Amino acid sequence: MTDIFSNATAAVSYIQTQISLAPTLGIILGSGLGGFADHVDNAVAIPYADIPHFPQSTVKGHSGQLVIGTIAGVAVAVMQGRVHAYEGYLMDEVTFPMRVLGLLGVRSAIITNAAGGIRASLKPGELVAIADHINLTGTNAALGPNEPRFGLAEGSGQRFFDMSTAYALGFRRMAIDEAIRQGFTLTEGVYLAVLGPSFETPAEIRAFRTLGADMVGMSTVHEVIVARHMGIEVLGLSLVTNMAAGIVDEQIDHEEVMEIGRSVEKRFTSLLTALVPQIVSESAT
Ligand code: HPA
């Protein structure tokens, strides 16, 4: 069995040879949201291909580099592109970047995704703060032997760990308040994760709605599980790129997902830029 901790340590050692900052906040950019990385100041971009053991994204719209720099003066590590289980990656590979961010010093994370809207009141182009998730991918990111050395905060790194506050309440409130300041409404929702890559059937979406889901997507939950294992606090944000299957009489396609991402780039960028220093100062307290 591969020693993920040693591999992650090797990746961190390489990254540290390339940078002079010590990021404490990590950001994972979902489909169509990668443009945010262009707003990082003093940026050093490290291609995933150069980082030992780092998985490579095969999906259009996920460019595959780690951008380290500052946002509003705060040192951040931004993942421009992620890998998904539907690409054929194992859980250890999907979550490897999050493990690396943790060992790099990240203690809070903004994890974003593109999602289909299940709640009828959602609209394409709308951002939603993730309040909780339902993991229907059929697997769990913390599968396999427990590695207590990934416990970065007091009490973390345990075999069994709490998920009742997976999406930090304080960060959600901050995001909702900041959205109001910027003139728009950010609602909260439950994100349901499927394995993909097929989009869902209308019957699945009806079932998911009954289960209490507001959005559906193919990412995020595994990174969040691993973040919580390490004691990293999470803000989750979904960009609703389309209404989920059967909610409206339209087909879903990936190009539409990308296009919507570009259309909200300005709003997404100003929200994140304002939240970064707030999240870091709350985490420090
Ligand atoms: N389903 C699953 N994942 C998605 C969707 C969807 O409708 N839209 C964007 N990612």
PDB file of N, CA and C in Angstrom, residues 172-243:
ATOM      1  N   ARG A 172     -20.101  30.405   7.010  1.00  0.00           N
ATOM      2  CA  ARG A 172     -21.338  30.552   6.226  1.00  0.00           C
ATOM      3  C   ARG A 172     -21.982  31.897   6.518  1.00  0.00           C
ATOM      4  N   ARG A 173     -22.022  32.248   7.787  1.00  0.00           N
ATOM      5  CA  ARG A 173     -22.626  33.543   8.164  1.00  0.00           C
ATOM      6  C   ARG A 173     -21.860  34.698   7.530  1.00  0.00           C
ATOM      7  N   MET A 174     -20.529  34.565   7.557  1.00  0.00           N
ATOM      8  CA  MET A 174     -19.667  35.589   6.966  1.00  0.00           C
ATOM      9  C   MET A 174     -19.965  35.766   5.479  1.00  0.00           C
ATOM     10  N   ALA A 175     -20.130  34.638   4.787  1.00  0.00           N
ATOM     11  CA  ALA A 175     -20.380  34.677   3.341  1.00  0.00           C
ATOM     12  C   ALA A 175     -21.738  35.314   3.059  1.00  0.00           C
ATOM     13  N   ILE A 176     -22.739  34.956   3.850  1.00  0.00           N
ATOM     14  CA  ILE A 176     -24.090  35.502   3.654  1.00  0.00           C
ATOM     15  C   ILE A 176     -24.076  37.014   3.900  1.00  0.00           C
ATOM     16  N   ASP A 177     -23.404  37.445   4.980  1.00  0.00           N
ATOM     17  CA  ASP A 177     -23.328  38.877   5.296  1.00  0.00           C
ATOM     18  C   ASP A 177     -22.550  39.641   4.233  1.00  0.00           C
ATOM     19  N   GLU A 178     -21.474  39.054   3.757  1.00  0.00           N
ATOM     20  CA  GLU A 178     -20.655  39.726   2.742  1.00  0.00           C
ATOM     21  C   GLU A 178     -21.448  39.880   1.436  1.00  0.00           C
ATOM     22  N   ALA A 179     -22.215  38.841   1.080  1.00  0.00           N
ATOM     23  CA  ALA A 179     -23.045  38.918  -0.133  1.00  0.00           C
ATOM     24  C   ALA A 179     -24.033  40.082  -0.006  1.00  0.00           C
ATOM     25  N   ILE A 180     -24.645  40.227   1.164  1.00  0.00           N
ATOM     26  CA  ILE A 180     -25.591  41.344   1.379  1.00  0.00           C
ATOM     27  C   ILE A 180     -24.867  42.671   1.166  1.00  0.00           C
ATOM     28  N   ARG A 181     -23.652  42.782   1.748  1.00  0.00           N
ATOM     29  CA  ARG A 181     -22.880  44.026   1.571  1.00  0.00           C
ATOM     30  C   ARG A 181     -22.619  44.295   0.094  1.00  0.00           C
ATOM     31  N   GLN A 182     -22.429  43.213  -0.674  1.00  0.00           N
ATOM     32  CA  GLN A 182     -22.119  43.394  -2.092  1.00  0.00           C
ATOM     33  C   GLN A 182     -23.369  43.459  -2.959  1.00  0.00           C
ATOM     34  N   GLY A 183     -24.539  43.406  -2.322  1.00  0.00           N
ATOM     35  CA  GLY A 183     -25.776  43.656  -3.053  1.00  0.00           C
ATOM     36  C   GLY A 183     -26.449  42.439  -3.658  1.00  0.00           C
ATOM     37  N   PHE A 184     -26.139  41.248  -3.161  1.00  0.00           N
ATOM     38  CA  PHE A 184     -26.897  40.098  -3.661  1.00  0.00           C
ATOM     39  C   PHE A 184     -27.209  39.145  -2.510  1.00  0.00           C
ATOM     40  N   THR A 185     -28.113  38.204  -2.793  1.00  0.00           N
ATOM     41  CA  THR A 185     -28.548  37.274  -1.748  1.00  0.00           C
ATOM     42  C   THR A 185     -27.849  35.935  -1.946  1.00  0.00           C
ATOM     43  N   LEU A 186     -27.237  35.468  -0.875  1.00  0.00           N
ATOM     44  CA  LEU A 186     -26.612  34.142  -0.905  1.00  0.00           C
ATOM     45  C   LEU A 186     -27.468  33.256  -0.002  1.00  0.00           C
ATOM     46  N   THR A 187     -28.105  32.248  -0.590  1.00  0.00           N
ATOM     47  CA  THR A 187     -28.878  31.329   0.259  1.00  0.00           C
ATOM     48  C   THR A 187     -27.981  30.153   0.631  1.00  0.00           C
ATOM     49  N   GLU A 188     -28.480  29.301   1.524  1.00  0.00           N
ATOM     50  CA  GLU A 188     -27.734  28.101   1.896  1.00  0.00           C
ATOM     51  C   GLU A 188     -28.433  26.887   1.304  1.00  0.00           C
ATOM     52  N   GLY A 189     -27.699  25.805   1.129  1.00  0.00           N
ATOM     53  CA  GLY A 189     -28.321  24.603   0.593  1.00  0.00           C
ATOM     54  C   GLY A 189     -27.531  23.361   0.925  1.00  0.00           C
ATOM     55  N   VAL A 190     -28.198  22.228   0.769  1.00  0.00           N
ATOM     56  CA  VAL A 190     -27.566  20.919   0.970  1.00  0.00           C
ATOM     57  C   VAL A 190     -27.069  20.409  -0.387  1.00  0.00           C
ATOM     58  N   TYR A 191     -25.783  20.060  -0.428  1.00  0.00           N
ATOM     59  CA  TYR A 191     -25.145  19.579  -1.664  1.00  0.00           C
ATOM     60  C   TYR A 191     -25.117  18.055  -1.643  1.00  0.00           C
ATOM     61  N   LEU A 192     -25.674  17.455  -2.668  1.00  0.00           N
ATOM     62  CA  LEU A 192     -25.643  16.000  -2.762  1.00  0.00           C
ATOM     63  C   LEU A 192     -24.626  15.608  -3.827  1.00  0.00           C
ATOM     64  N   ALA A 193     -23.711  14.714  -3.466  1.00  0.00           N
ATOM     65  CA  ALA A 193     -22.657  14.312  -4.403  1.00  0.00           C
ATOM     66  C   ALA A 193     -22.944  12.932  -4.973  1.00  0.00           C
ATOM     67  N   VAL A 194     -22.833  12.849  -6.294  1.00  0.00           N
ATOM     68  CA  VAL A 194     -22.912  11.573  -7.002  1.00  0.00           C
ATOM     69  C   VAL A 194     -21.540  11.300  -7.613  1.00  0.00           C
ATOM     70  N   LEU A 195     -21.347  10.068  -8.083  1.00  0.00           N
ATOM     71  CA  LEU A 195     -20.052   9.726  -8.682  1.00  0.00           C
ATOM     72  C   LEU A 195     -19.886  10.343 -10.073  1.00  0.00           C
ATOM     73  N   GLY A 196     -20.981  10.372 -10.890  1.00  0.00           N
ATOM     74  CA  GLY A 196     -20.862  10.821 -12.270  1.00  0.00           C
ATOM     75  C   GLY A 196     -20.135   9.766 -13.097  1.00  0.00           C
ATOM     76  N   PRO A 197     -19.701  10.046 -14.320  1.00  0.00           N
ATOM     77  CA  PRO A 197     -19.791  11.325 -15.017  1.00  0.00           C
ATOM     78  C   PRO A 197     -21.130  11.569 -15.720  1.00  0.00           C
ATOM     79  N   SER A 198     -22.022  10.571 -15.776  1.00  0.00           N
ATOM     80  CA  SER A 198     -23.317  10.878 -16.409  1.00  0.00           C
ATOM     81  C   SER A 198     -24.040  11.875 -15.502  1.00  0.00           C
ATOM     82  N   PHE A 199     -24.754  12.787 -16.112  1.00  0.00           N
ATOM     83  CA  PHE A 199     -25.652  13.607 -15.311  1.00  0.00           C
ATOM     84  C   PHE A 199     -26.776  12.694 -14.823  1.00  0.00           C
ATOM     85  N   GLU A 200     -27.630  13.209 -13.959  1.00  0.00           N
ATOM     86  CA  GLU A 200     -28.639  12.378 -13.321  1.00  0.00           C
ATOM     87  C   GLU A 200     -29.862  12.210 -14.216  1.00  0.00           C
ATOM     88  N   THR A 201     -30.680  11.235 -13.873  1.00  0.00           N
ATOM     89  CA  THR A 201     -31.975  11.102 -14.543  1.00  0.00           C
ATOM     90  C   THR A 201     -32.995  11.942 -13.765  1.00  0.00           C
ATOM     91  N   PRO A 202     -34.091  12.307 -14.427  1.00  0.00           N
ATOM     92  CA  PRO A 202     -35.137  13.042 -13.694  1.00  0.00           C
ATOM     93  C   PRO A 202     -35.633  12.275 -12.458  1.00  0.00           C
ATOM     94  N   ALA A 203     -35.716  10.949 -12.543  1.00  0.00           N
ATOM     95  CA  ALA A 203     -36.188  10.171 -11.380  1.00  0.00           C
ATOM     96  C   ALA A 203     -35.190  10.275 -10.225  1.00  0.00           C
ATOM     97  N   GLU A 204     -33.915  10.257 -10.561  1.00  0.00           N
ATOM     98  CA  GLU A 204     -32.897  10.427  -9.498  1.00  0.00           C
ATOM     99  C   GLU A 204     -33.045  11.790  -8.843  1.00  0.00           C
ATOM    100  N   ILE A 205     -33.240  12.809  -9.662  1.00  0.00           N
ATOM    101  CA  ILE A 205     -33.361  14.160  -9.094  1.00  0.00           C
ATOM    102  C   ILE A 205     -34.600  14.261  -8.202  1.00  0.00           C
ATOM    103  N   ARG A 206     -35.704  13.644  -8.605  1.00  0.00           N
ATOM    104  CA  ARG A 206     -36.895  13.648  -7.731  1.00  0.00           C
ATOM    105  C   ARG A 206     -36.575  12.953  -6.404  1.00  0.00           C
ATOM    106  N   ALA A 207     -35.838  11.836  -6.499  1.00  0.00           N
ATOM    107  CA  ALA A 207     -35.467  11.108  -5.277  1.00  0.00           C
ATOM    108  C   ALA A 207     -34.562  11.976  -4.398  1.00  0.00           C
ATOM    109  N   PHE A 208     -33.610  12.663  -5.011  1.00  0.00           N
ATOM    110  CA  PHE A 208     -32.654  13.491  -4.244  1.00  0.00           C
ATOM    111  C   PHE A 208     -33.372  14.653  -3.564  1.00  0.00           C
ATOM    112  N   ARG A 209     -34.369  15.181  -4.249  1.00  0.00           N
ATOM    113  CA  ARG A 209     -35.136  16.281  -3.649  1.00  0.00           C
ATOM    114  C   ARG A 209     -35.856  15.779  -2.391  1.00  0.00           C
ATOM    115  N   THR A 210     -36.412  14.583  -2.492  1.00  0.00           N
ATOM    116  CA  THR A 210     -37.091  13.975  -1.334  1.00  0.00           C
ATOM    117  C   THR A 210     -36.112  13.763  -0.183  1.00  0.00           C
ATOM    118  N   LEU A 211     -34.869  13.477  -0.531  1.00  0.00           N
ATOM    119  CA  LEU A 211     -33.839  13.255   0.496  1.00  0.00           C
ATOM    120  C   LEU A 211     -33.397  14.556   1.168  1.00  0.00           C
ATOM    121  N   GLY A 212     -33.777  15.692   0.586  1.00  0.00           N
ATOM    122  CA  GLY A 212     -33.414  16.969   1.213  1.00  0.00           C
ATOM    123  C   GLY A 212     -32.281  17.700   0.519  1.00  0.00           C
ATOM    124  N   ALA A 213     -31.983  17.308  -0.726  1.00  0.00           N
ATOM    125  CA  ALA A 213     -30.882  17.972  -1.446  1.00  0.00           C
ATOM    126  C   ALA A 213     -31.377  19.210  -2.184  1.00  0.00           C
ATOM    127  N   ASP A 214     -30.542  20.249  -2.189  1.00  0.00           N
ATOM    128  CA  ASP A 214     -30.829  21.474  -2.945  1.00  0.00           C
ATOM    129  C   ASP A 214     -29.997  21.574  -4.217  1.00  0.00           C
ATOM    130  N   MET A 215     -28.766  20.986  -4.173  1.00  0.00           N
ATOM    131  CA  MET A 215     -27.875  21.021  -5.331  1.00  0.00           C
ATOM    132  C   MET A 215     -27.290  19.618  -5.525  1.00  0.00           C
ATOM    133  N   VAL A 216     -26.864  19.346  -6.760  1.00  0.00           N
ATOM    134  CA  VAL A 216     -26.216  18.055  -7.033  1.00  0.00           C
ATOM    135  C   VAL A 216     -24.936  18.301  -7.822  1.00  0.00           C
ATOM    136  N   GLY A 217     -23.892  17.532  -7.478  1.00  0.00           N
ATOM    137  CA  GLY A 217     -22.625  17.675  -8.187  1.00  0.00           C
ATOM    138  C   GLY A 217     -21.769  16.442  -8.014  1.00  0.00           C
ATOM    139  N   MET A 218     -20.551  16.512  -8.571  1.00  0.00           N
ATOM    140  CA  MET A 218     -19.688  15.325  -8.624  1.00  0.00           C
ATOM    141  C   MET A 218     -18.351  15.523  -7.907  1.00  0.00           C
ATOM    142  N   SER A 219     -18.321  16.459  -6.974  1.00  0.00           N
ATOM    143  CA  SER A 219     -17.027  16.726  -6.327  1.00  0.00           C
ATOM    144  C   SER A 219     -17.239  17.097  -4.862  1.00  0.00           C
ATOM    145  N   THR A 220     -16.268  17.753  -4.307  1.00  0.00           N
ATOM    146  CA  THR A 220     -16.328  18.462  -3.007  1.00  0.00           C
ATOM    147  C   THR A 220     -16.387  17.587  -1.757  1.00  0.00           C
ATOM    148  N   VAL A 221     -17.322  16.601  -1.731  1.00  0.00           N
ATOM    149  CA  VAL A 221     -17.527  15.903  -0.452  1.00  0.00           C
ATOM    150  C   VAL A 221     -16.266  15.177   0.029  1.00  0.00           C
ATOM    151  N   HIS A 222     -15.500  14.621  -0.907  1.00  0.00           N
ATOM    152  CA  HIS A 222     -14.319  13.875  -0.479  1.00  0.00           C
ATOM    153  C   HIS A 222     -13.243  14.820   0.069  1.00  0.00           C
ATOM    154  N   GLU A 223     -13.104  15.958  -0.584  1.00  0.00           N
ATOM    155  CA  GLU A 223     -12.135  16.952  -0.083  1.00  0.00           C
ATOM    156  C   GLU A 223     -12.567  17.454   1.294  1.00  0.00           C
ATOM    157  N   VAL A 224     -13.867  17.640   1.463  1.00  0.00           N
ATOM    158  CA  VAL A 224     -14.362  18.136   2.754  1.00  0.00           C
ATOM    159  C   VAL A 224     -14.147  17.077   3.846  1.00  0.00           C
ATOM    160  N   ILE A 225     -14.401  15.821   3.518  1.00  0.00           N
ATOM    161  CA  ILE A 225     -14.209  14.751   4.507  1.00  0.00           C
ATOM    162  C   ILE A 225     -12.750  14.733   4.977  1.00  0.00           C
ATOM    163  N   VAL A 226     -11.844  14.792   4.020  1.00  0.00           N
ATOM    164  CA  VAL A 226     -10.417  14.767   4.362  1.00  0.00           C
ATOM    165  C   VAL A 226     -10.011  16.034   5.124  1.00  0.00           C
ATOM    166  N   ALA A 227     -10.569  17.160   4.728  1.00  0.00           N
ATOM    167  CA  ALA A 227     -10.285  18.417   5.453  1.00  0.00           C
ATOM    168  C   ALA A 227     -10.707  18.266   6.904  1.00  0.00           C
ATOM    169  N   ARG A 228     -11.892  17.714   7.127  1.00  0.00           N
ATOM    170  CA  ARG A 228     -12.371  17.560   8.507  1.00  0.00           C
ATOM    171  C   ARG A 228     -11.511  16.558   9.274  1.00  0.00           C
ATOM    172  N   HIS A 229     -11.040  15.532   8.580  1.00  0.00           N
ATOM    173  CA  HIS A 229     -10.152  14.561   9.241  1.00  0.00           C
ATOM    174  C   HIS A 229      -8.897  15.260   9.759  1.00  0.00           C
ATOM    175  N   MET A 230      -8.438  16.246   8.997  1.00  0.00           N
ATOM    176  CA  MET A 230      -7.216  16.958   9.380  1.00  0.00           C
ATOM    177  C   MET A 230      -7.498  18.116  10.346  1.00  0.00           C
ATOM    178  N   GLY A 231      -8.782  18.435  10.549  1.00  0.00           N
ATOM    179  CA  GLY A 231      -9.118  19.555  11.432  1.00  0.00           C
ATOM    180  C   GLY A 231      -9.127  20.893  10.722  1.00  0.00           C
ATOM    181  N   ILE A 232      -9.222  20.861   9.387  1.00  0.00           N
ATOM    182  CA  ILE A 232      -9.301  22.095   8.592  1.00  0.00           C
ATOM    183  C   ILE A 232     -10.763  22.531   8.516  1.00  0.00           C
ATOM    184  N   GLU A 233     -11.007  23.830   8.704  1.00  0.00           N
ATOM    185  CA  GLU A 233     -12.378  24.354   8.632  1.00  0.00           C
ATOM    186  C   GLU A 233     -12.720  24.736   7.195  1.00  0.00           C
ATOM    187  N   VAL A 234     -13.987  24.523   6.843  1.00  0.00           N
ATOM    188  CA  VAL A 234     -14.374  24.631   5.434  1.00  0.00           C
ATOM    189  C   VAL A 234     -15.527  25.611   5.207  1.00  0.00           C
ATOM    190  N   LEU A 235     -15.352  26.429   4.157  1.00  0.00           N
ATOM    191  CA  LEU A 235     -16.488  27.130   3.553  1.00  0.00           C
ATOM    192  C   LEU A 235     -16.723  26.463   2.203  1.00  0.00           C
ATOM    193  N   GLY A 236     -17.929  25.985   1.963  1.00  0.00           N
ATOM    194  CA  GLY A 236     -18.262  25.374   0.665  1.00  0.00           C
ATOM    195  C   GLY A 236     -19.180  26.298  -0.112  1.00  0.00           C
ATOM    196  N   LEU A 237     -18.852  26.510  -1.384  1.00  0.00           N
ATOM    197  CA  LEU A 237     -19.701  27.352  -2.238  1.00  0.00           C
ATOM    198  C   LEU A 237     -20.018  26.611  -3.528  1.00  0.00           C
ATOM    199  N   SER A 238     -21.302  26.558  -3.867  1.00  0.00           N
ATOM    200  CA  SER A 238     -21.711  25.973  -5.152  1.00  0.00           C
ATOM    201  C   SER A 238     -22.122  27.091  -6.086  1.00  0.00           C
ATOM    202  N   LEU A 239     -21.726  26.942  -7.343  1.00  0.00           N
ATOM    203  CA  LEU A 239     -22.276  27.798  -8.381  1.00  0.00           C
ATOM    204  C   LEU A 239     -23.295  26.948  -9.134  1.00  0.00           C
ATOM    205  N   VAL A 240     -24.541  27.372  -9.106  1.00  0.00           N
ATOM    206  CA  VAL A 240     -25.576  26.645  -9.846  1.00  0.00           C
ATOM    207  C   VAL A 240     -25.398  26.978 -11.328  1.00  0.00           C
ATOM    208  N   THR A 241     -24.994  25.996 -12.113  1.00  0.00           N
ATOM    209  CA  THR A 241     -24.714  26.258 -13.536  1.00  0.00           C
ATOM    210  C   THR A 241     -25.891  25.879 -14.415  1.00  0.00           C
ATOM    211  N   ASN A 242     -26.776  25.065 -13.879  1.00  0.00           N
ATOM    212  CA  ASN A 242     -27.938  24.595 -14.658  1.00  0.00           C
ATOM    213  C   ASN A 242     -28.966  24.070 -13.658  1.00  0.00           C
ATOM    214  N   MET A 243     -30.187  23.944 -14.089  1.00  0.00           N
ATOM    215  CA  MET A 243     -31.156  23.253 -13.242  1.00  0.00           C
ATOM    216  C   MET A 243     -30.971  21.755 -13.493  1.00  0.00           C
TER     217      MET A 243
END
